[in-house]
């Protein structure tokens, strides 16, 4: 799946649908924001306004919650998000070398999006796939036992 | 109606990094369809149930034959020979050492002949998406027994007598925790299953949830009955999409069959379960942060006491238990405390699920009795260190565990023996490292984790983890000084004593451990300007590579 930013969607409608799905309560806030994030690729400012209005929670509090959780993005990302696992189990089986190669290949530092909008590179801690480390995840595709030599071929699969 | 004569389970969780597993699954369905066997053979998926090297794994019932690793091109042969002709394809079987006999042993004697499976006994045996499969294998019997033949007090007593201790890291006695909540008079009370599992190296809970979701649901209802709660929450890590889907399905099935909802087993007891998805924050595994997160806030730990047992979710009495802890509950209720005490050691009864990672020949998961040693884990289950190298150190229990040198590998892995050696068993992730691992480099990676995952609420942790990371980076990059070591020692004290929660306290442990066991190696980085193993950026080998 491409984590595409969907500017074409009506932000307010997306929020309203999510609120309807989960219910307009504080307890469901993270679930609502997660849904918006999944559909839009990130949580646009307009979405915060709408959530604030429907749930009666001040916007500052919404930002405070959203910025806490790593799966929620408050800025648009590239067409493809590459997550690199930097935890110890992946690190000791070759993750260190892979990380150097990946940054070189992409010319990006963690958190950056490429100028052409193709890639966003982020680091993550363990995603529970360490039996096959080192691991990278591109959008929703998981790659295990990755070596630096395999990188060009893997990256070429994404436009 | 046609009778189904075979069931094929494919270990092909989409989250698994093994692309071919999904292809094997697809080919199986295709072959079975083209041979017209659809009506007789069910193909379904399971999670990973054994060591990674056996995957992609295919198990065919009723014969219970395990094939693996299966390549997509092996599929036509397996379908033709096994499913059509009823013959076992011997040369595609999983090598015995990867999938040895799983047996119900009593107390352990001598070396270990096999795994002992209590919590994973159904994983890979049943279709996790079919409640009837679960019931055929004894599912919901324990719930029936608890609700119709036992008082809540007796249920708590059975768990206490079994000596079950929490598998989420701290090893707190489960029966005692339940008693604290049971004796509170305020209602409502809550049961929370902690399925956040973000500890690096740990994925045991995911395998329980994916392989046997009903066992956790059954356990939560029993827990609710024991403590007087009628609502439960499962807080599942956001990335665990398959586990979440299976849980949702299992909950719906359990409701339909009357194991959840009102008047369960006609006992007058009501219980229901909600699923709450995490959104990516390691600290949310800490029980008070988890509660904050369920309440829709930033997942920042609360000050303790008061503990969740009196002031938990929405200020009400709450049990928080780990997935593996809960998965132990139904078999204990079903078979009794004495039965459970056959496994493990007198003070740490039962089994433990471990993930074995790092420089061993065979990685993956095992369930073995409490009290076995790291030496046995490496030799028997890990099949030795990869490439004939030597074992140097291990990290137990994920990032929050300890770093132990080879000299401690004969210490029995149970709560008490490890506590005496000042080692933390943590979540059960065993990262085995060979001689090519640098203690400084490993600790730097661990502190990088802590500084990023610190919730930032208290200064000793927010600043201390960052500072420790910087000092270790300096040492790794050739800018280290001896006063840096002194500062690290001071930071350890601060983190341990002044942090508000277990994260800050745990961050001190690997630093303490390398200064205790690998001080000479750390000092060599500073005094001689070399990384003895050649891993750190300052070392020569690195210069050649870069
Ligand atoms: C930083 C931190 C992270 C934790 N993460 C988890 C976790 O992911 N899963 C878990 O079960 N317990 C985790 N714990 C432990 C819980 O706070 C709690 O002790 C546990 O859920 C209790 O269940 P148990 O008694 O069944 O082990 C964590 C603790 C700390 C301090
Ligand atoms: S010790 Fe660290 S993680 Fe725990 S509350 Fe303090 S800042 Fe947050
Ligand atoms: S350490 Fe990388 S996936 Fe677990």
XYZ file of C-alpha atoms and ligand atoms in Angstrom:
748
model
C 0.000 0.000 0.000
C 1.229 3.451 -0.743
C 1.090 5.859 2.134
C -0.052 8.559 -0.208
C -1.111 11.964 0.988
C -4.684 12.252 -0.119
C -5.228 15.948 -0.740
C -8.286 15.022 -2.771
C -10.201 13.744 0.226
C -12.513 16.018 2.142
C -10.783 16.324 5.497
C -13.927 17.114 7.412
C -15.765 14.142 5.982
C -12.897 11.820 6.865
C -12.907 13.082 10.452
C -16.661 12.863 10.764
C -16.639 9.272 9.540
C -13.921 8.343 12.047
C -15.774 9.995 14.899
C -18.933 8.215 13.930
C -17.117 4.894 13.823
C -15.593 5.219 17.264
C -17.859 7.587 19.134
C -17.222 11.194 20.166
C -15.401 10.505 23.429
C -11.968 11.323 24.745
C -11.276 7.615 25.170
C -11.485 7.140 21.402
C -9.247 10.068 20.535
C -6.201 8.038 19.550
C -8.323 5.635 17.507
C -9.932 8.563 15.678
C -6.618 10.259 14.965
C -5.145 6.925 13.813
C -7.955 6.474 11.314
C -7.509 9.981 9.937
C -3.771 9.408 9.735
C -4.246 6.160 7.860
C -6.624 7.634 5.339
C -4.898 10.961 4.768
C -1.281 9.894 5.203
C -0.962 12.421 8.032
C -3.205 14.575 10.204
C -3.778 17.945 8.536
C -4.430 21.070 10.597
C -8.003 21.173 9.396
C -8.552 17.699 10.847
C -7.431 18.879 14.252
C -9.945 21.701 14.045
C -12.734 19.337 13.229
C -11.783 16.834 15.942
C -11.554 19.693 18.410
C -15.035 20.856 17.481
C -16.638 17.407 17.604
C -14.960 16.125 20.755
C -14.865 19.459 22.562
C -11.153 19.121 23.284
C -8.850 22.156 22.908
C -6.552 21.973 19.892
C -3.418 22.322 22.021
C -4.349 19.143 23.823
C -4.889 17.365 20.540
C -1.417 18.321 19.339
C 0.024 17.220 22.636
C -1.519 13.777 22.242
C -0.780 13.450 18.521
C 2.875 14.362 18.870
C 3.308 11.717 21.550
C 2.514 8.711 19.378
C 4.945 7.722 16.660
C 2.351 6.264 14.340
C 0.691 9.662 14.042
C 2.247 12.203 11.672
C 1.425 15.881 11.774
C 3.290 16.696 8.601
C 2.885 15.179 5.159
C 5.353 12.474 4.301
C 6.864 11.225 1.073
C 5.101 8.814 -1.272
C 6.899 5.956 0.447
C 7.938 5.718 4.054
C 10.953 3.589 4.890
C 11.194 2.468 8.471
C 14.521 1.202 9.636
C 14.685 -0.864 12.831
C 17.557 0.426 14.913
C 17.117 -1.785 17.962
C 19.878 -3.958 19.366
C 18.815 -7.389 18.047
C 18.814 -6.093 14.468
C 21.937 -4.043 15.110
C 24.122 -6.971 16.169
C 23.270 -9.059 13.115
C 24.294 -6.472 10.550
C 21.892 -3.589 11.137
C 24.725 -1.112 11.660
C 26.196 -1.619 8.193
C 22.764 -1.669 6.611
C 21.930 1.682 8.189
C 25.043 3.315 6.738
C 24.248 1.887 3.323
C 20.622 2.968 3.464
C 21.412 6.568 4.329
C 23.998 6.691 1.590
C 21.669 5.170 -0.980
C 18.886 7.631 -0.199
C 21.015 10.633 0.739
C 18.678 11.245 3.657
C 19.006 11.594 7.405
C 16.343 10.137 9.699
C 13.125 12.145 9.623
C 13.871 13.701 6.238
C 11.812 13.542 3.086
C 13.550 13.572 -0.283
C 13.216 16.677 -2.440
C 11.243 14.779 -5.079
C 8.794 13.611 -2.432
C 9.555 9.979 -3.153
C 10.969 8.886 0.189
C 10.639 9.614 3.856
C 13.213 7.862 6.025
C 12.394 7.141 9.644
C 13.958 5.000 12.304
C 11.867 2.772 14.478
C 12.543 0.585 17.445
C 11.895 -3.131 17.294
C 8.796 -4.225 15.407
C 8.879 -7.781 16.643
C 10.457 -9.319 13.559
C 13.918 -9.672 15.017
C 14.053 -13.390 14.220
C 14.826 -12.272 10.672
C 16.795 -9.102 11.366
C 18.013 -6.721 10.131
C 14.578 -5.505 9.117
C 13.284 -2.603 7.047
C 9.659 -1.786 6.287
C 8.730 0.103 3.140
C 5.145 1.365 3.409
C 3.481 -1.889 4.540
C 6.023 -4.295 3.055
C 8.430 -5.967 5.416
C 11.926 -7.060 4.380
C 13.972 -9.329 6.616
C 17.598 -10.516 6.601
C 18.406 -7.476 4.478
C 21.974 -6.960 3.284
C 23.371 -3.686 1.896
C 23.686 -5.360 -1.521
C 19.937 -5.969 -1.686
C 19.005 -2.337 -1.106
C 19.039 -0.991 -4.673
C 16.830 -3.819 -5.853
C 14.348 -3.344 -3.000
C 14.152 0.427 -3.442
C 13.673 0.107 -7.187
C 10.314 -1.540 -6.572
C 8.836 1.757 -5.415
C 8.150 4.664 -7.738
C -22.623 -32.001 3.579
C -19.057 -32.945 2.736
C -16.762 -33.980 5.537
C -13.509 -32.130 5.900
C -10.742 -34.661 6.134
C -7.605 -32.517 6.347
C -6.623 -29.186 7.725
C -3.537 -27.394 6.502
C -2.003 -24.671 8.636
C 0.496 -22.353 6.995
C 2.741 -20.149 9.049
C 2.301 -17.097 6.949
C 1.589 -14.151 9.109
C 1.733 -11.214 6.723
C 3.882 -9.347 9.201
C 6.570 -11.978 8.955
C 9.366 -10.851 6.783
C 9.264 -14.048 4.840
C 7.818 -13.230 1.461
C 7.713 -16.845 0.393
C 5.345 -17.883 3.166
C 2.583 -15.900 1.542
C 3.422 -17.380 -1.809
C 3.312 -20.886 -0.304
C -0.120 -20.119 1.092
C -1.341 -18.842 -2.244
C 0.049 -21.833 -4.154
C -1.509 -24.249 -1.665
C -4.928 -22.777 -2.194
C -4.428 -22.799 -5.926
C -3.275 -26.440 -6.085
C -6.043 -27.621 -3.821
C -8.587 -25.832 -5.917
C -7.242 -27.210 -9.161
C -7.280 -30.766 -7.833
C -10.864 -30.321 -6.679
C -10.050 -30.841 -3.026
C -11.637 -27.631 -1.777
C -14.524 -29.384 -0.116
C -12.316 -31.786 1.806
C -9.306 -29.721 2.773
C -9.220 -26.515 4.747
C -6.241 -24.233 4.340
C -5.685 -21.624 6.958
C -2.888 -19.611 8.498
C -1.163 -19.588 11.846
C 1.528 -17.448 13.413
C 5.130 -18.503 13.756
C 5.239 -21.500 16.079
C 8.823 -22.616 16.181
C 12.327 -21.607 15.309
C 12.546 -19.241 12.369
C 14.683 -21.622 10.303
C 11.764 -24.034 9.901
C 9.685 -21.363 8.196
C 7.803 -21.184 5.915
C 6.202 -23.982 7.853
C 3.187 -26.069 6.833
C 1.480 -28.440 9.264
C -1.080 -30.926 8.013
C -3.680 -32.424 10.326
C -5.031 -34.928 11.365
C -1.637 -36.565 10.896
C 0.114 -33.562 12.489
C 2.940 -33.670 10.006
C 5.166 -30.608 9.876
C 6.839 -29.675 6.615
C 9.405 -26.929 6.368
C 11.063 -24.877 5.216
C 8.619 -25.207 2.312
C 9.428 -23.517 -0.983
C 6.589 -22.469 -3.266
C 7.783 -25.073 -5.758
C 7.379 -27.829 -3.167
C 3.658 -27.193 -2.962
C 2.410 -29.322 -5.900
C 4.350 -32.319 -4.573
C 2.972 -31.942 -1.055
C -0.577 -31.568 -2.246
C -0.374 -34.460 -4.668
C 1.404 -36.894 -2.377
C 0.120 -35.982 1.041
C -3.336 -34.626 0.490
C -4.302 -36.775 -2.478
C -2.432 -40.002 -1.948
C -2.140 -39.863 1.811
C 1.615 -40.397 1.868
C 4.064 -38.457 3.957
C 6.736 -36.696 1.944
C 9.627 -37.570 4.215
C 12.291 -35.485 2.552
C 10.347 -32.261 3.074
C 9.750 -32.733 6.802
C 10.994 -30.147 9.234
C 14.394 -31.299 10.513
C 13.848 -32.966 13.860
C 16.076 -30.623 15.764
C 13.936 -27.657 14.772
C 10.630 -29.174 15.690
C 11.428 -31.789 18.277
C 8.826 -33.587 20.293
C 6.860 -31.195 22.435
C 5.942 -33.083 25.522
C 4.411 -32.678 28.919
C 7.290 -33.475 31.188
C 7.135 -33.512 34.930
C 10.030 -32.027 36.872
C 13.091 -31.672 34.728
C 15.920 -34.131 35.081
C 19.331 -33.746 33.523
C 19.502 -32.218 30.097
C 16.393 -31.143 28.306
C 15.007 -33.526 25.804
C 12.243 -31.268 24.565
C 10.323 -28.086 24.940
C 7.519 -27.950 27.470
C 4.510 -26.148 26.168
C 1.808 -24.789 28.383
C 0.873 -21.423 26.947
C 1.759 -22.319 23.373
C 0.298 -25.812 23.448
C -2.398 -24.925 20.950
C -0.437 -22.556 18.727
C 0.076 -24.303 15.423
C -2.393 -27.008 16.374
C -5.653 -25.141 15.985
C -7.033 -22.660 13.524
C -6.853 -19.443 15.535
C -9.843 -18.038 13.694
C -12.170 -20.863 14.608
C -13.634 -20.999 18.092
C -14.766 -24.557 17.580
C -11.187 -25.673 17.142
C -10.352 -24.008 20.411
C -13.204 -25.758 22.149
C -12.240 -29.154 20.748
C -8.840 -28.671 22.365
C -10.270 -28.020 25.792
C -11.027 -24.344 25.328
C -13.449 -22.587 27.695
C -13.445 -25.630 29.987
C -11.495 -23.719 32.596
C -13.988 -20.873 32.385
C -16.879 -23.259 32.871
C -15.148 -24.827 35.838
C -14.331 -21.484 37.455
C -17.814 -20.065 37.003
C -19.848 -23.096 37.961
C -17.692 -24.985 40.456
C -15.478 -22.410 42.154
C -15.985 -19.264 44.185
C -14.025 -16.175 43.127
C -11.930 -16.669 46.238
C -11.071 -20.209 45.221
C -9.979 -19.030 41.786
C -7.626 -16.486 43.328
C -6.405 -19.182 45.717
C -5.626 -21.602 42.897
C -3.561 -19.005 41.046
C -1.736 -18.105 44.260
C -1.011 -21.736 45.068
C 0.260 -22.303 41.557
C 2.890 -19.664 42.250
C 2.282 -17.908 38.938
C 4.402 -14.779 38.588
C 3.974 -12.010 36.047
C 5.614 -12.608 32.680
C 5.629 -8.952 31.647
C 8.980 -8.215 33.220
C 8.735 -7.652 36.937
C 7.667 -11.135 38.046
C 5.103 -9.935 40.562
C 2.984 -12.771 42.049
C -0.240 -12.836 40.055
C -2.417 -14.272 42.818
C -1.386 -11.494 45.163
C -2.172 -8.811 42.594
C -5.611 -10.314 42.036
C -6.230 -10.453 45.778
C -5.483 -6.733 46.120
C -8.150 -5.964 43.545
C -10.607 -8.578 44.792
C -10.682 -7.102 48.277
C -11.496 -3.573 47.032
C -15.149 -2.760 47.524
C -15.435 -0.011 44.952
C -16.928 -0.878 41.578
C -16.607 -0.893 38.642
C -13.293 -2.719 38.469
C -11.319 -3.474 35.326
C -9.109 -6.179 33.872
C -6.456 -5.023 31.417
C -4.417 -7.313 29.224
C -1.100 -5.672 28.472
C -0.354 -6.598 24.875
C 1.756 -3.565 24.098
C 4.935 -5.605 23.731
C 7.391 -3.059 22.393
C 10.436 -4.418 24.155
C 13.151 -4.849 21.517
C 13.668 -8.514 20.775
C 10.369 -9.584 22.267
C 7.550 -11.000 20.184
C 6.284 -13.840 22.333
C 2.975 -12.143 23.115
C 2.301 -11.594 19.433
C 2.702 -15.318 18.827
C 0.288 -16.177 21.616
C -2.275 -13.674 20.327
C -1.914 -14.785 16.722
C -1.784 -18.492 17.468
C -4.327 -18.830 20.269
C -6.322 -15.628 20.823
C -9.160 -17.304 22.699
C -6.835 -18.371 25.503
C -6.303 -14.729 26.440
C -10.005 -13.945 26.227
C -10.873 -16.953 28.378
C -8.239 -15.926 30.903
C -9.580 -12.383 31.123
C -13.101 -13.574 31.870
C -11.741 -15.835 34.612
C -9.726 -12.931 35.991
C -12.788 -10.706 35.964
C -14.774 -13.323 37.852
C -11.976 -13.753 40.397
C -11.590 -10.050 41.175
C -15.148 -8.866 40.623
C -14.706 -6.957 37.375
C -17.108 -7.072 34.480
C -15.180 -5.130 31.872
C -11.846 -5.798 30.266
C -9.490 -4.022 27.872
C -6.826 -5.500 25.672
C -4.236 -2.850 24.879
C -2.539 -4.082 21.721
C 0.491 -2.546 20.141
C -0.560 -0.538 17.057
C 1.756 -2.405 14.715
C 0.210 -5.773 15.593
C -2.530 -5.644 12.969
C -2.916 -9.399 12.518
C -3.112 -9.960 16.269
C -5.773 -7.262 16.491
C -7.818 -8.731 13.676
C -7.697 -12.190 15.227
C -8.673 -10.836 18.621
C -11.635 -8.960 17.178
C -12.799 -12.077 15.434
C -12.300 -14.195 18.544
C -14.232 -11.728 20.692
C -17.130 -11.721 18.262
C -17.191 -15.530 18.231
C -16.978 -15.732 22.015
C -19.881 -13.307 22.352
C -21.938 -15.328 19.954
C -21.284 -18.538 21.868
C -22.083 -16.892 25.173
C -18.577 -16.928 26.660
C -18.626 -13.150 26.740
C -21.521 -10.888 27.527
C -24.283 -11.458 30.024
C -24.904 -14.381 32.336
C -21.944 -16.445 31.174
C -22.472 -20.193 31.731
C -25.738 -19.321 33.425
C -23.727 -18.190 36.434
C -25.140 -14.679 36.560
C -21.679 -13.282 35.834
C -21.303 -10.655 33.062
C -18.086 -9.723 31.308
C -17.149 -7.972 28.091
C -13.896 -6.994 26.400
C -12.805 -3.952 24.368
C -9.729 -3.731 22.202
C -7.619 -0.618 22.384
C -4.931 -0.117 19.771
C -1.671 1.576 20.661
C -0.196 4.155 18.310
C 3.527 3.688 18.675
C 5.027 4.503 22.065
C 7.172 2.062 24.023
C 6.372 3.715 27.328
C 2.700 2.748 26.934
C 3.675 -0.770 28.023
C 4.281 0.603 31.506
C 1.044 -0.114 33.271
C 0.147 3.396 34.450
C 1.124 4.936 31.095
C -1.020 2.316 29.430
C -3.960 3.357 31.563
C -3.428 7.028 30.682
C -3.322 6.032 27.032
C -6.604 4.119 27.255
C -8.114 7.233 28.787
C -7.169 9.085 25.591
C -4.187 11.027 26.873
C -0.450 11.099 26.314
C 0.931 7.868 27.668
C 2.932 9.309 30.535
C 3.406 7.151 33.631
C 1.693 8.216 36.815
C 3.482 8.416 40.122
C 3.088 5.179 42.061
C 1.712 4.572 44.669
C -1.224 4.533 44.460
C -0.995 1.400 42.332
C -3.502 0.404 39.649
C -4.828 -2.285 41.990
C -6.560 0.517 43.892
C -6.439 3.497 41.493
C -6.266 2.203 37.944
C -8.427 2.914 34.932
C -10.601 5.977 35.633
C -9.365 5.791 39.212
C -10.957 2.400 39.786
C -9.373 -0.877 41.008
C -7.676 -2.528 38.042
C -5.724 -5.697 37.305
C -3.034 -5.276 34.655
C -1.537 -8.528 33.423
C 0.747 -9.479 30.600
C -0.496 -11.696 27.733
C 1.721 -14.636 28.669
C 0.740 -14.373 32.326
C -2.916 -14.565 31.344
C -2.344 -17.434 28.945
C -1.163 -19.474 31.940
C -4.450 -18.982 33.785
C -6.815 -21.400 31.978
C -4.458 -24.404 32.193
C -3.895 -23.732 35.897
C -7.631 -23.585 36.595
C -8.245 -26.601 34.429
C -5.522 -28.824 35.892
C -4.897 -27.366 39.321
C -2.004 -25.697 41.091
C -0.203 -28.958 41.867
C -0.118 -29.887 38.239
C 1.349 -26.477 37.371
C 4.020 -26.785 40.021
C 5.476 -29.803 38.233
C 7.029 -27.384 35.777
C 9.898 -25.099 36.560
C 11.441 -24.514 39.965
C 9.860 -24.353 43.433
C 9.909 -20.552 43.543
C 9.353 -19.917 39.839
C 6.926 -22.604 38.727
C 5.820 -23.041 35.164
C 7.333 -22.409 31.798
C 8.658 -19.350 30.032
C 8.441 -18.359 26.418
C 11.736 -16.989 25.155
C 12.758 -15.451 21.896
C 16.311 -16.409 20.932
C 18.092 -13.873 18.759
C 21.496 -12.749 17.654
C 24.538 -14.765 16.666
C 23.138 -18.270 17.146
C 22.578 -20.814 14.416
C 18.859 -21.082 15.042
C 16.752 -18.104 16.096
C 13.083 -17.942 17.011
C 10.899 -18.898 19.908
C 10.834 -21.652 22.504
C 8.789 -22.465 25.561
C 10.794 -24.234 28.241
C 10.595 -24.755 31.998
C 11.714 -21.988 34.312
C 15.192 -22.652 35.603
C 17.052 -23.839 32.549
C 20.349 -22.116 31.837
C 21.540 -19.862 29.082
C 24.191 -22.440 28.212
C 21.418 -24.941 27.500
C 19.415 -22.429 25.492
C 22.380 -21.643 23.292
C 23.505 -25.230 22.832
C 20.193 -27.060 22.573
C 17.798 -24.551 21.023
C 20.138 -22.061 19.395
C 22.240 -24.946 18.028
C 25.383 -23.149 19.071
C 26.989 -19.886 18.098
C 27.002 -19.061 14.393
C 30.187 -19.572 12.369
C 31.865 -21.410 15.228
C 32.517 -18.149 17.069
C 32.650 -17.870 20.858
C 29.836 -16.688 23.078
C 30.711 -13.354 24.630
C 27.658 -11.816 26.240
C 23.902 -11.938 26.241
C 21.237 -9.413 26.793
C 18.307 -10.838 28.678
C 14.838 -9.390 28.651
C 15.029 -6.877 25.839
C 16.447 -3.414 26.251
C 15.205 -3.311 29.823
C 17.060 -6.471 30.741
C 20.648 -7.005 31.752
C 23.893 -7.634 29.940
C 25.474 -10.801 31.212
C 28.944 -12.129 30.461
C 29.643 -15.734 29.474
C 30.696 -16.468 33.047
C 27.076 -16.232 34.181
C 25.651 -18.588 31.576
C 25.137 -21.395 34.084
C 22.894 -19.364 36.371
C 19.414 -20.914 36.286
C 16.952 -18.664 34.496
C 14.285 -18.169 37.123
C 13.160 -15.072 38.960
C 15.063 -15.769 42.178
C 18.377 -17.051 40.843
C 18.526 -14.177 38.410
C 17.594 -11.618 41.044
C 20.376 -12.946 43.275
C 22.856 -12.462 40.440
C 21.373 -8.973 39.864
C 20.208 -10.017 36.448
C 16.774 -9.175 35.139
C 14.848 -11.807 33.251
C 12.624 -9.110 31.795
C 10.319 -10.070 28.997
C 12.185 -13.168 27.903
C 14.107 -11.922 24.887
C 17.540 -13.505 24.763
C 19.977 -11.659 22.549
C 23.034 -13.856 22.207
C 26.188 -12.072 21.084
C 29.461 -13.534 19.917
C 33.026 -12.297 20.253
C 32.538 -9.781 17.456
C 30.139 -7.724 19.538
C 31.518 -4.619 21.194
C 30.128 -3.926 24.656
C 30.366 -0.156 24.143
C 28.653 -0.273 20.783
C 25.815 -2.465 22.086
C 25.240 -0.231 25.095
C 25.259 2.862 22.904
C 22.511 1.336 20.761
C 20.519 0.513 23.899
C 20.848 4.015 25.299
C 19.796 5.421 21.958
C 16.590 3.445 22.442
C 16.023 4.785 25.943
C 16.692 8.410 25.101
C 14.222 8.222 22.249
C 11.576 6.358 24.199
C 11.845 8.370 27.413
C 8.517 10.115 27.798
C 10.369 13.175 29.024
C 8.193 13.785 32.018
C 10.972 13.593 34.577
C 14.356 15.233 34.243
C 16.684 12.489 35.527
C 15.467 10.186 32.801
C 15.071 12.722 29.995
C 18.481 14.273 30.544
C 20.251 11.243 31.984
C 19.570 8.911 29.070
C 20.609 11.590 26.565
C 23.802 12.326 28.475
C 24.709 8.656 28.865
C 24.147 8.161 25.126
C 26.438 11.095 24.307
C 29.212 9.814 26.568
C 29.009 6.336 25.063
C 29.041 7.811 21.569
C 32.126 9.812 22.476
C 33.812 6.665 23.740
C 32.838 4.784 20.569
C 34.139 7.561 18.337
C 37.479 7.992 20.051
C 36.705 11.105 22.096
C 36.152 9.301 25.396
C 37.792 10.317 28.650
C 38.149 8.556 31.981
C 36.056 11.261 33.598
C 33.314 10.146 31.220
C 33.283 6.789 32.983
C 32.941 8.554 36.318
C 30.072 10.560 34.966
C 28.417 7.381 33.694
C 28.661 5.941 37.181
C 26.983 9.007 38.597
C 24.270 8.870 35.969
C 23.537 5.244 36.812
C 22.829 6.235 40.391
C 20.626 9.127 39.346
C 18.640 7.102 36.852
C 18.038 4.297 39.288
C 17.061 6.406 42.246
C 15.371 9.446 40.759
C 13.431 8.156 37.780
C 9.701 8.081 38.155
C 9.197 4.802 36.338
C 10.834 1.584 35.256
C 12.095 3.001 31.959
C 14.573 5.373 33.538
C 15.591 2.744 36.041
C 16.125 0.145 33.331
C 18.246 2.534 31.284
C 20.881 2.407 34.023
C 21.193 -1.359 33.926
C 23.167 -2.002 30.724
C 25.538 0.834 31.601
C 26.089 -0.616 35.059
C 26.574 -4.067 33.578
C 29.243 -3.153 31.045
C 31.170 -1.181 33.641
C 30.960 -4.195 35.910
C 31.775 -6.938 33.441
C 33.520 -5.265 30.528
C 35.306 -2.350 32.099
C 38.653 -3.273 30.536
C 37.058 -3.128 27.114
C 35.512 0.267 27.793
C 38.818 1.595 29.094
C 40.690 0.264 26.072
C 38.518 2.509 23.907
C 39.602 5.479 25.986
C 43.199 4.752 26.969
C 44.423 2.915 23.890
C 42.120 4.517 21.386
C 41.044 1.193 19.884
C 37.899 -0.829 19.823
C 39.256 -4.269 20.730
C 36.624 -5.956 18.593
C 36.918 -3.528 15.705
C 33.300 -2.427 15.648
C 33.358 1.173 16.826
C 33.938 3.943 14.287
C 37.413 4.689 15.688
C 38.785 1.267 14.943
C 40.967 0.344 11.999
C 38.649 -2.210 10.553
C 36.006 0.440 10.381
C 38.324 2.775 8.492
C 38.930 0.125 5.867
C 35.227 -0.561 5.453
C 34.221 3.077 5.358
C 8.992 1.047 30.302
C 8.179 -0.162 30.592
C 7.612 -0.879 29.538
C 6.841 -2.000 29.787
N 6.317 -2.678 28.727
C 5.534 -3.773 28.966
C 4.936 -4.485 27.895
O 5.113 -4.145 26.732
N 4.154 -5.562 28.182
C 3.942 -5.970 29.476
O 3.210 -6.935 29.691
N 4.492 -5.313 30.506
C 5.278 -4.227 30.290
N 5.808 -3.551 31.349
C 5.483 -4.021 32.715
C 4.129 -3.479 33.149
O 4.304 -2.204 33.712
C 3.482 -4.375 34.196
O 4.408 -4.664 35.193
C 2.962 -5.676 33.637
O 2.098 -5.459 32.573
C 2.250 -6.437 34.724
O 1.804 -7.681 34.263
P 2.352 -9.043 34.835
O 2.309 -8.957 36.341
O 1.418 -10.050 34.297
O 3.753 -9.199 34.345
C 6.612 -2.428 31.119
C 7.183 -1.716 32.163
C 7.969 -0.610 31.914
C 8.559 0.114 33.064
S 11.466 7.655 34.062
Fe 11.527 8.380 31.953
S 9.887 7.309 30.932
Fe 9.528 7.100 33.139
S 8.184 8.820 33.642
Fe 10.264 9.546 33.912
S 10.791 10.496 31.934
Fe 8.991 9.230 31.607
S 15.099 -5.647 16.790
Fe 14.642 -5.152 14.774
S 12.699 -6.015 14.537
Fe 13.138 -6.491 16.595
